[in-house]
Coordinates of C-alpha atoms and ligand atoms in Angstrom, one line a residue:
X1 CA -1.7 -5.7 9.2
X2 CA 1.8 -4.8 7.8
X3 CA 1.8 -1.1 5.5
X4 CA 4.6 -2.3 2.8
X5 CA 5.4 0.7 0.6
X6 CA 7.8 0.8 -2.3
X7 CA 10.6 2.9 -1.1
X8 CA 12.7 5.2 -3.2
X9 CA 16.1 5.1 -2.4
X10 CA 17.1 1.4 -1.8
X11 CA 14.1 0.8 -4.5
X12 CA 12.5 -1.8 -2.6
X13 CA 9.3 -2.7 -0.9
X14 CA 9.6 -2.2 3.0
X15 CA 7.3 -2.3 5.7
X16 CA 6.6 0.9 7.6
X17 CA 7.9 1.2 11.3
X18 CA 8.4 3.9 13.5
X19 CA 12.4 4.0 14.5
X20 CA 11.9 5.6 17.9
X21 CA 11.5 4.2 21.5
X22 CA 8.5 6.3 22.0
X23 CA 6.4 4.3 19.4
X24 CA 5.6 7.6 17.3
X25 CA 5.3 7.4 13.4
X26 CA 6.8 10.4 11.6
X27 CA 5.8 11.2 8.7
X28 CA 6.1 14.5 6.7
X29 CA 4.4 15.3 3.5
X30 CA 6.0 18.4 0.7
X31 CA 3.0 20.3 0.5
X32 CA 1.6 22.8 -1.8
X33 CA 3.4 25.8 -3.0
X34 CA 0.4 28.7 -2.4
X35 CA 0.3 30.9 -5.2
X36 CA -2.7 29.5 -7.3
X37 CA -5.5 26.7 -7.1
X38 CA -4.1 23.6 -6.4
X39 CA -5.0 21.6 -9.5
X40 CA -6.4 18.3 -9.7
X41 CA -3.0 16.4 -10.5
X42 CA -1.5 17.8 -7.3
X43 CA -4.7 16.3 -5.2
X44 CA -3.9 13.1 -6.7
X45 CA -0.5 13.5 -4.7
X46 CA -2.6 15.0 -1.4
X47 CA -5.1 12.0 -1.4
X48 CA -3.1 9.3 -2.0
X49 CA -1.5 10.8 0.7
X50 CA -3.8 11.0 2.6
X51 CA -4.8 7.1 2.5
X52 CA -1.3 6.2 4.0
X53 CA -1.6 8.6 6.9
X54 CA -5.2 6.6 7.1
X55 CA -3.7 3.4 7.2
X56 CA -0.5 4.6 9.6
X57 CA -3.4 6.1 12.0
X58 CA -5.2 2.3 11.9
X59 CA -1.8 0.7 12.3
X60 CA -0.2 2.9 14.7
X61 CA -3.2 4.5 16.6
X62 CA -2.8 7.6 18.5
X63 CA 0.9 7.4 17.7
X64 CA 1.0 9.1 13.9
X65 CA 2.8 12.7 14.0
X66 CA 2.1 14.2 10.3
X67 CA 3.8 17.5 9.3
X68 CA 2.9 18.9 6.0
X69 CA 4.2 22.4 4.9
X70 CA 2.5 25.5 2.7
X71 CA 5.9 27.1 0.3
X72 CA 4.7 30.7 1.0
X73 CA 7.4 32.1 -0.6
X74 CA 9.6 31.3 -3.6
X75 CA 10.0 32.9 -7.1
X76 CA 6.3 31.7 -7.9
X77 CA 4.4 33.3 -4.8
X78 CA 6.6 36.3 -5.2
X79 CA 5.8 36.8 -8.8
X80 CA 2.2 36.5 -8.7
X81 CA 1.8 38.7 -5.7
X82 CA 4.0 41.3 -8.2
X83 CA 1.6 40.6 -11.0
X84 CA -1.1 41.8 -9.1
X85 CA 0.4 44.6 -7.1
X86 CA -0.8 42.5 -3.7
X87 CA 1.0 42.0 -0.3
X88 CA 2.6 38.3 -0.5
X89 CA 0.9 37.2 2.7
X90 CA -2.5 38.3 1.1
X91 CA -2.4 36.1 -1.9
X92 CA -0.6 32.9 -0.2
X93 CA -3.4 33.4 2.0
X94 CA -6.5 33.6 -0.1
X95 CA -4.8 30.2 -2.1
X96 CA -3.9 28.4 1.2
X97 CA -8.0 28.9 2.0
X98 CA -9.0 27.6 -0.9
X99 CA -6.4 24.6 -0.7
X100 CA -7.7 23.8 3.1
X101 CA -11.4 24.2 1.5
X102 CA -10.8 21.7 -1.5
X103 CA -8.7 19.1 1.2
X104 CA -12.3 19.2 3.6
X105 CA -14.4 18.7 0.8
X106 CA -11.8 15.7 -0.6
X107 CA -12.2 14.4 3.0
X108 CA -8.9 14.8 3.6
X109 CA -7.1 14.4 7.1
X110 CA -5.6 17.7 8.1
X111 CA -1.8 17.2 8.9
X112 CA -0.5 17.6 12.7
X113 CA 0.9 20.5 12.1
X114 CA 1.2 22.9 8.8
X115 CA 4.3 25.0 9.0
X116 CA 4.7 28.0 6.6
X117 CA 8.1 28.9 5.2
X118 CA 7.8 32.6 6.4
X119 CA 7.1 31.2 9.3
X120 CA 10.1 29.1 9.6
X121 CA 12.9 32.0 8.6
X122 CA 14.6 31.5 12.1
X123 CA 15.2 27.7 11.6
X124 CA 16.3 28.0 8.2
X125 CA 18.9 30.7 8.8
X126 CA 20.3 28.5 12.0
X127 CA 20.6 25.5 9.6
X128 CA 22.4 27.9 7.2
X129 CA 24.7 28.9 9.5
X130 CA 25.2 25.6 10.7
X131 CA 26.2 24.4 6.9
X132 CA 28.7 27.3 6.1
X133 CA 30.8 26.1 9.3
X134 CA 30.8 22.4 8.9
X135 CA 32.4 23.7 5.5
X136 CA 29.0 22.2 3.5
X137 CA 28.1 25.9 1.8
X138 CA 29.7 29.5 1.3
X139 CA 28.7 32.8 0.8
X140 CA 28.6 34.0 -3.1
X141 CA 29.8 37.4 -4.3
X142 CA 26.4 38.3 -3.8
X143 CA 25.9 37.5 -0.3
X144 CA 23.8 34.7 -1.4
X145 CA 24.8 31.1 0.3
X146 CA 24.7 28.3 -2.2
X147 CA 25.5 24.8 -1.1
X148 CA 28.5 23.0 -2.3
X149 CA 27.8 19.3 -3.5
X150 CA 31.1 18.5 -3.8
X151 CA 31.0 18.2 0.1
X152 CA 28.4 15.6 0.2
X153 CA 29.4 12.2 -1.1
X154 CA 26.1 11.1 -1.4
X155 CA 24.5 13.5 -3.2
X156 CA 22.7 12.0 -6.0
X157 CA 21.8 8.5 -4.5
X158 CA 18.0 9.4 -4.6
X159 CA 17.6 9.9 -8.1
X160 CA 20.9 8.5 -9.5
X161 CA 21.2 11.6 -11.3
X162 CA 25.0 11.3 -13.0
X163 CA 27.1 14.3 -12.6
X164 CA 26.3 15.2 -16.2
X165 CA 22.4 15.1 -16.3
X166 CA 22.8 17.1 -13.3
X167 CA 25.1 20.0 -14.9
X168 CA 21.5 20.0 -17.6
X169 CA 19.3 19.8 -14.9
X170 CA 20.2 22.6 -13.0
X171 CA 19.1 26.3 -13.5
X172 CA 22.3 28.0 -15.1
X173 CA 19.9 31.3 -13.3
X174 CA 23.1 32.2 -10.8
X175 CA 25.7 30.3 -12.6
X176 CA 27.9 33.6 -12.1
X177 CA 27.3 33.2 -8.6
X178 CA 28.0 29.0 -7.7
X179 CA 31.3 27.4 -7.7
X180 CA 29.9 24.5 -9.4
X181 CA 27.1 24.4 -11.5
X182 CA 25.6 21.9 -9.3
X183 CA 25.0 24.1 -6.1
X184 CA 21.8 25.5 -4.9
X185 CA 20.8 28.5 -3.2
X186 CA 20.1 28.4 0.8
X187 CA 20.1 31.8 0.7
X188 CA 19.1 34.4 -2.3
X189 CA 20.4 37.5 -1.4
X190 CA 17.8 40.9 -2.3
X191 CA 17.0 42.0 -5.3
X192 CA 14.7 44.8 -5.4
X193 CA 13.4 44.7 -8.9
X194 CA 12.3 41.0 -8.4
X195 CA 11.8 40.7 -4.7
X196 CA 9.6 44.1 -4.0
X197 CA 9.6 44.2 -0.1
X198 CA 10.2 40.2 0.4
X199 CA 13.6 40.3 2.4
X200 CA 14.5 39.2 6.1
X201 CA 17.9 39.2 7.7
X202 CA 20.4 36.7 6.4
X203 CA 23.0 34.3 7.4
X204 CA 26.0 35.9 9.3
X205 CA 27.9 37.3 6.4
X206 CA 25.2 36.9 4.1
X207 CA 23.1 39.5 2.5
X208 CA 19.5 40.2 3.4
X209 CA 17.6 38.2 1.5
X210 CA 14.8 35.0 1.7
X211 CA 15.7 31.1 1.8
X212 CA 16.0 28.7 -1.3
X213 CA 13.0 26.7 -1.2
X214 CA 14.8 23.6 -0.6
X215 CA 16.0 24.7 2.9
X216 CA 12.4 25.0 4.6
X217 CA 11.3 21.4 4.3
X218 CA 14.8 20.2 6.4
X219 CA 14.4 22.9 8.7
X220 CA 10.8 22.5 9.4
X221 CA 11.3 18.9 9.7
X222 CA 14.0 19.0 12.3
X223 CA 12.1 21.3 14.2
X224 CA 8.4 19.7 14.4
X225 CA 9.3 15.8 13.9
X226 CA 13.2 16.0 14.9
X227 CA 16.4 14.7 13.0
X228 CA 15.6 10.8 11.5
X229 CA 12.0 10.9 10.3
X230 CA 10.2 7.6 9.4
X231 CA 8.9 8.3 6.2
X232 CA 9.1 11.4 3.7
X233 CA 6.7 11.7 0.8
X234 CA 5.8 13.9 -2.3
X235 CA 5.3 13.7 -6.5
X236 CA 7.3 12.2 -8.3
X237 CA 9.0 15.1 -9.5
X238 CA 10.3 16.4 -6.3
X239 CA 12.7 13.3 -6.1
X240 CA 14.9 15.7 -7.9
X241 CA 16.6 18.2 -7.2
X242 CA 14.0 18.8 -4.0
X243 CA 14.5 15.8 -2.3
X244 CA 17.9 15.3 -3.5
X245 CA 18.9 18.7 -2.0
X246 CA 16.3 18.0 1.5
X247 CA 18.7 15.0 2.1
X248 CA 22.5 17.0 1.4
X249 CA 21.3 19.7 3.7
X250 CA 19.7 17.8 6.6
X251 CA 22.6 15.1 6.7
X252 CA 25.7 17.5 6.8
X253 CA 23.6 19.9 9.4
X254 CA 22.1 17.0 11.6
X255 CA 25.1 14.0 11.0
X256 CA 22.5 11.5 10.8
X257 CA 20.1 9.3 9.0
X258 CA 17.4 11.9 7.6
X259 CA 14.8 9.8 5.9
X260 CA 14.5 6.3 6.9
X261 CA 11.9 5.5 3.6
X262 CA 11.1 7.5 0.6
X263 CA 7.8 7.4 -1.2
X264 CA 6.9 9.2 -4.1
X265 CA 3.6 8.8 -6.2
X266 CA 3.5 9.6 -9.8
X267 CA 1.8 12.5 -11.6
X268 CA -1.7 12.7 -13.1
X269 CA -1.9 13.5 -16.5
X270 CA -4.4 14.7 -18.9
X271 CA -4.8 14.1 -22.8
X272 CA -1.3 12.4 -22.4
X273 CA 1.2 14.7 -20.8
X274 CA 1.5 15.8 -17.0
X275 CA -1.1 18.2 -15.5
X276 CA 0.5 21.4 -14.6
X277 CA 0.0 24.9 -13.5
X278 CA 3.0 26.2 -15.6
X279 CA 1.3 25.1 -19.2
X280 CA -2.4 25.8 -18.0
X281 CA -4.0 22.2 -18.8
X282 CA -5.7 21.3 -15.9
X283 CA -8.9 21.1 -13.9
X284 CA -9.2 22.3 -10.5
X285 CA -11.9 20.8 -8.1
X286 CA -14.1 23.7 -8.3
X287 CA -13.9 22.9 -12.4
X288 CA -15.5 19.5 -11.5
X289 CA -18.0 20.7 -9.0
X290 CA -19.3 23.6 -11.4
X291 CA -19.9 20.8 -13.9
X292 CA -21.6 18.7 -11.6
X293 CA -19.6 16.1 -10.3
X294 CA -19.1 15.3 -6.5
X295 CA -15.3 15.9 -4.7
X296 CA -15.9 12.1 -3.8
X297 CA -16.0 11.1 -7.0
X298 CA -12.7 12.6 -7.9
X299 CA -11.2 11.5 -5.1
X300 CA -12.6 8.0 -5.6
X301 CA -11.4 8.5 -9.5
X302 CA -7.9 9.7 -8.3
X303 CA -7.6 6.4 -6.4
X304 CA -8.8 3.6 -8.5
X305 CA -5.0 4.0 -10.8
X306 CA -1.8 2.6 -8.8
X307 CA 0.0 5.7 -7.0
X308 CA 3.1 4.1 -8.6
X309 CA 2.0 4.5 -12.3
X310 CA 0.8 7.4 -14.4
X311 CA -3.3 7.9 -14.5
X312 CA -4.9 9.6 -17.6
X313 CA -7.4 11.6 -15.9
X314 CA -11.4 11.6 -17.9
X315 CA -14.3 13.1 -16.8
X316 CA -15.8 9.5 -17.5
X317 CA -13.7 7.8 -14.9
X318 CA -16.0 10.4 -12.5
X319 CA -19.4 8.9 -14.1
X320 CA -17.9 5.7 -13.0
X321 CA -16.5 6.8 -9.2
X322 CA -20.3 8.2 -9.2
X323 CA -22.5 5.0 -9.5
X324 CA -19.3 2.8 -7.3
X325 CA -19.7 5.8 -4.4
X326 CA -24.0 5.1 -4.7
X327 CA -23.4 1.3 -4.7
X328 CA -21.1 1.8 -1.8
X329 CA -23.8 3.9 -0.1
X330 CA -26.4 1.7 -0.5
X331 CA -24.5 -1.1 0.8
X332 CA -23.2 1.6 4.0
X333 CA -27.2 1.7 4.8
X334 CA -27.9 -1.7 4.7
X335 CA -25.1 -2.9 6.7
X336 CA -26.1 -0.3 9.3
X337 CA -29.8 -1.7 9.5
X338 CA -28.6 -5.1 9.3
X339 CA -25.9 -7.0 10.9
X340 CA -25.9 -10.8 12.6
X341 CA -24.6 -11.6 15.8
X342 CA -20.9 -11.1 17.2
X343 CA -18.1 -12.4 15.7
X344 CA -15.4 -10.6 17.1
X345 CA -12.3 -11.5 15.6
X346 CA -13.4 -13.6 12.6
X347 CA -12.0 -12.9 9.5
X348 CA -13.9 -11.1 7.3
X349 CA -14.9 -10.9 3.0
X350 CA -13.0 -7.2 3.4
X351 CA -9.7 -8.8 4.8
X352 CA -8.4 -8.6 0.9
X353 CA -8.8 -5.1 0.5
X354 CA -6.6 -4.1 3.6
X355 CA -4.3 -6.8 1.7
X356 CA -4.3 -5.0 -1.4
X357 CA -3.4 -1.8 0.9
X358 CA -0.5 -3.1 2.8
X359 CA 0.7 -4.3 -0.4
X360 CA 2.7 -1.4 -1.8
X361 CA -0.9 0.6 -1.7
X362 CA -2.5 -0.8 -4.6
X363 CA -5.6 0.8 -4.4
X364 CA -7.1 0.0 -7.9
X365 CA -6.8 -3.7 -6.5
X366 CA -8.3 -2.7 -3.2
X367 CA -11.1 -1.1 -4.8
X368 CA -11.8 -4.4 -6.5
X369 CA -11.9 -6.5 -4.0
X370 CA -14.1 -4.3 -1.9
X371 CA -16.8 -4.5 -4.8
X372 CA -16.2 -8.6 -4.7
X373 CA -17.1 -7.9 -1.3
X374 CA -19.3 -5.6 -1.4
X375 CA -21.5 -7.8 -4.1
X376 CA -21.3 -10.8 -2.6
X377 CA -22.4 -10.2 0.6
X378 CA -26.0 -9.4 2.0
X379 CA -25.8 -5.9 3.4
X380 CA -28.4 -6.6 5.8
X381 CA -27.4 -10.5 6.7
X382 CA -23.4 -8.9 7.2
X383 CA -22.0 -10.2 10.2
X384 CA -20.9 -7.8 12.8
X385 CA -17.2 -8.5 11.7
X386 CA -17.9 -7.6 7.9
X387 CA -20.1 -4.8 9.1
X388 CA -16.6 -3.3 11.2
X389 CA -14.1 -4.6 8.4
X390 CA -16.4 -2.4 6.2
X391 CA -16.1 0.6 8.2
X392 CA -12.4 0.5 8.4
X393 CA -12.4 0.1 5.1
X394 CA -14.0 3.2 4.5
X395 CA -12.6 5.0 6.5
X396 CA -9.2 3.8 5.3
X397 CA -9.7 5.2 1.4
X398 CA -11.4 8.3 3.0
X399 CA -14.3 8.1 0.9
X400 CA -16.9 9.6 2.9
X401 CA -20.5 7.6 1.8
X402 CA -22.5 10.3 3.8
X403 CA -21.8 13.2 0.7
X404 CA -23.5 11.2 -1.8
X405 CA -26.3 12.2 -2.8
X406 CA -28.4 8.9 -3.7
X407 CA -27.4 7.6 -0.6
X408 CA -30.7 7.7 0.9
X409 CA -32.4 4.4 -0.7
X410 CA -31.9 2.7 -4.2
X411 CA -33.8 4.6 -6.2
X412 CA -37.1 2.8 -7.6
X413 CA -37.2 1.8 -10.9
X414 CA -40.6 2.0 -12.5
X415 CA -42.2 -1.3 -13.2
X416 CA -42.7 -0.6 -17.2
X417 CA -38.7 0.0 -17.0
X418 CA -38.3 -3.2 -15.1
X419 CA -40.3 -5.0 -17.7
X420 CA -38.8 -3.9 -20.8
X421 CA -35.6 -4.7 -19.0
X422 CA -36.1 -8.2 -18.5
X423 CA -37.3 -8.4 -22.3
X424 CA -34.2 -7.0 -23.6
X425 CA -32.3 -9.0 -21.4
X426 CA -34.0 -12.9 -22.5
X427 CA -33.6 -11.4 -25.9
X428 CA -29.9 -10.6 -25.7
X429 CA -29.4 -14.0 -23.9
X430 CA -31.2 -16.0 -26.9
X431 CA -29.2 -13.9 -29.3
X432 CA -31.7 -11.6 -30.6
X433 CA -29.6 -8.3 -30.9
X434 CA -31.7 -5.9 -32.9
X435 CA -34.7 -6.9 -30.5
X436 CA -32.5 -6.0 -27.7
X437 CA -30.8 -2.6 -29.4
X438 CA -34.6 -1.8 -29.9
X439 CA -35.7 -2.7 -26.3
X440 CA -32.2 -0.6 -24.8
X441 CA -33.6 2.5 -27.1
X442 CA -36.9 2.3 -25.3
X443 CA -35.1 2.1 -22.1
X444 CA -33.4 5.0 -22.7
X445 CA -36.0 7.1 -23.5
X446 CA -37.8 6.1 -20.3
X447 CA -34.8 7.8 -18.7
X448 CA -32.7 4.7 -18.0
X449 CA -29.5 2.8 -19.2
X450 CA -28.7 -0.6 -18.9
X451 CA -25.8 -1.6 -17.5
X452 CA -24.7 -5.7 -18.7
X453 CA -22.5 -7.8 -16.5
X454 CA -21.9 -11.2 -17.3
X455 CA -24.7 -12.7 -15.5
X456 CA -27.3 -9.4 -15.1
X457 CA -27.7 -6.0 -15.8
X458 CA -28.4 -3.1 -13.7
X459 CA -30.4 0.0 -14.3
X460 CA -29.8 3.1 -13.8
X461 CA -31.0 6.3 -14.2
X462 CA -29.4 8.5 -17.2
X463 CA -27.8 11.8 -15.9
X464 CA -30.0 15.0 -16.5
X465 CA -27.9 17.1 -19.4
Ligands
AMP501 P1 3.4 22.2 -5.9 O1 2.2 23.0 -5.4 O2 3.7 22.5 -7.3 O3 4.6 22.4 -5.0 O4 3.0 20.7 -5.8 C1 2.4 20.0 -4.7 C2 2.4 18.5 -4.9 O5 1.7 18.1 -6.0 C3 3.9 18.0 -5.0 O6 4.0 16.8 -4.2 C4 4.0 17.6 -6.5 O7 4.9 16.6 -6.7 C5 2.6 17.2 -6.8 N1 2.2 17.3 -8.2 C6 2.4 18.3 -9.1 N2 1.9 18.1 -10.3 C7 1.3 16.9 -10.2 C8 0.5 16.0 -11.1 N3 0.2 16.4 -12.4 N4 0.0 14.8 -10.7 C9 0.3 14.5 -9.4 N5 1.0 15.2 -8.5 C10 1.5 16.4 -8.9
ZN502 ZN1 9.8 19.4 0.6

């Protein structure tokens, strides 16, 4: 199965290939900047994520390098360990815990390898020094090292930001600093009533100081996945300036192709405007948890909007994930008793979900054709084909059946339920609505709500408050 994915830059769908003789797929993920919870809106980006490096692991087995990096250091980390009087490494370490914690319990892969930006100083400052003499940055009055876009003819093609958006756009912060308003910081040079005792040796010429945050992604990718990577991912709002600026810096150091495809997912929002940590209006997963819902629910609610589009997040879109996640189960247990003989090979009633996949990940549509699946097949009659296409399937959206909690058997309805059930369900058919309101009110009461399709219902049993 071909992985199509939208890509950024030339703005179409491609197909996903490695580049490289050896067969290796390199891919490299922004990761989380560690100086609070990651929210939920960022683990939208993480487990969409996530499902590509799924499908690159099924499509390219054995052969998938993924790189994914922590920002342990930037204005934000060094702020809050200021705010609370706290060694830098001791609070990007409790929130990188607590990231890993909340990626396990979303059943998410851990990258190949997690580099830190303080751990990375080294390779930054060589690819600083590199840029200042190709003639791509200079040194500021300061001693910080900005770099010059003027230098870069193709800066801008990512986002197609025109010159004057981009003189907006940018911080105005060190204006006094830049020869053009345009040019970021490599290199901040010390300052000790911001940067407490956050500093490491420059540059040459440069002052002692820490990286821009920019720098550390290209520097960490040309040291763990090497100069042309194979695909480079992130939010939405990292296509500018952080991937613009990823691409002026790796191409002028390295002189080559940096990214061969660009993917960026887009942001979840809540009550109609982006989720953030900067205005406070989000949920974390331990939010969720505390009010009773499952991580696989959220992670099954994160996936069923298209990574390419906006997705209102509601806590009834995890009442939903919760009852698909127990059908799923169900259907996990009774493929695993059942199964027919072998038919290696065959085509199977899952083949359109890994279609829906391939195709520019639409997951909401491979969601739905895994429940057409899913409800019209016999678990226990499922032919050893389904019963693998099935697994892969699973496996492939990460949800992980064995966390839910009504996994165990379909719970048992009691008869007097069942009864009234079928009554309000002849009555509804011959049209006799306030027989059947009454009948769903008795339902209710007996701890159960009815569920109508279009040619039965389903029962099931009403949350405890
Ligand atoms: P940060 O920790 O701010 O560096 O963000 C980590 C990742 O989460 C980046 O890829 C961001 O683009 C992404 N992100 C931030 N806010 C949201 C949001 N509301 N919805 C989806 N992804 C987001
Ligand atoms: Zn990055």
């Amino acid at each position: 199965m071909a992985i199509k994915l939208f890509e950024s830059l030339s703005r179409e769908v491609r197909e996903l290939r490695p580049s490289e003789p050896d067969g290796v797929f390199r891919f490299y993920n922004c990761g989380p900047t560690v100086y609070a919870p990651a929210h939920i809106g960022n683990f939208r980006t993480f487990v969409i994520n996530d499902v590509i490096r799924r499908l690159l692991e099924l499509e390219f087995p054995g052969k998938v390098r993924h790189v994914r990096n922590l920002t342990d250091v930037d204005d934000r980390t060094i702020g809050q360990a200021r705010t609370e009087k706290r060694p830098l490494a001791e609070i990007t370490r409790k929130w990188t815990e607590l990231f890993h914690a909340d990626c396990a319990a979303l059943n998410c892969l851990p990258p190949h390898v997690e580099p830190t930006a303080t751990g990375s100083i080294k390779e930054q400052v060589d690819m600083i020094d590199v840029l200042m003499r190709k003639g791509n940055a200079y040194r500021s009055a300061d001693g910080s090292v900005y770099f010059k876009i003027s230098s870069f003819p193709g800066y801008g093609a990512l986002s197609r930001i025109r010159e004057r958006e981009l003189k907006v756009t940018n911080s105005v912060f060190d204006a006094d600093h830049k020869d053009d308003i345009g040019d970021f910081a490599l290199w901040k040079a010390y300052k000790s009533e911001d940067d407490g005792d956050v500093k490491w040796a420059g540059p040459s010429g440069a002052a002692e100081g820490r990286p821009g945050w920019h720098i550390e992604c290209s520097a960490m990718i040309k040291k763990h996945l090497g100069e042309t990577i194979d695909l480079h991912t992130g939010g939405v709002d990292l296509l500018f300036p952080h991937h613009e600026n990823e691409i002026a810096q790796s191409q002028c150091c390295n002189g080559t192709t940096f990214a061969r495809h660009w993917y960026h997912s887009e942001h979840l929002l809540v009550d109609g405007t982006t989720m953030s940590k900067s205005k406070g209006n989000y949920y974390t997963l331990s939010d969720l948890v505390a009010k009773g819902y499952s991580p696989m629910a959220l992670r099954y609610a994160l996936l069923s909007g298209h990574p390419r589009k906006q997705l209102n997040f509601t806590l009834d879109s995890l009442h939903a994930a919760e009852s698909a996640l127990k059908a799923l189960a169900r259907f996990s247990e009774g493929v695993a008793a059942g199964a027919k003989a072998l038919e290696e090979g065959a085509s199977t009633v899952f083949d359109g979900v890994f279609r829906a996949l391939g195709d520019d990940l639409n997951t909401p549509a491979a969601l739905g054709a895994l429940f057409t699946a899913v409800n019209a097949t016999d678990p226990r009659g499922a032919t050893l084909a389904d019963k693998a296409a099935f697994n892969r399937v699973i496996y492939a959206l990460g949800l992980d059946l064995s966390t839910t909690s009504a996994n165990a058997s379909k719970p048992s309805v009691p008869e007097a339920v069942e009864h009234l059930a079928k009554l309000r369900w002849e009555a509804k058919k011959s049209k006799d609505f306030a027989a059947a309101d009454r009948l769903r009110a008795e339902i209710a009461a007996s701890g159960y709500s009815m569920l109508d399709g279009k040619d039965g219902y389903k029962l099931e049993a009403l949350r405890k408050a």
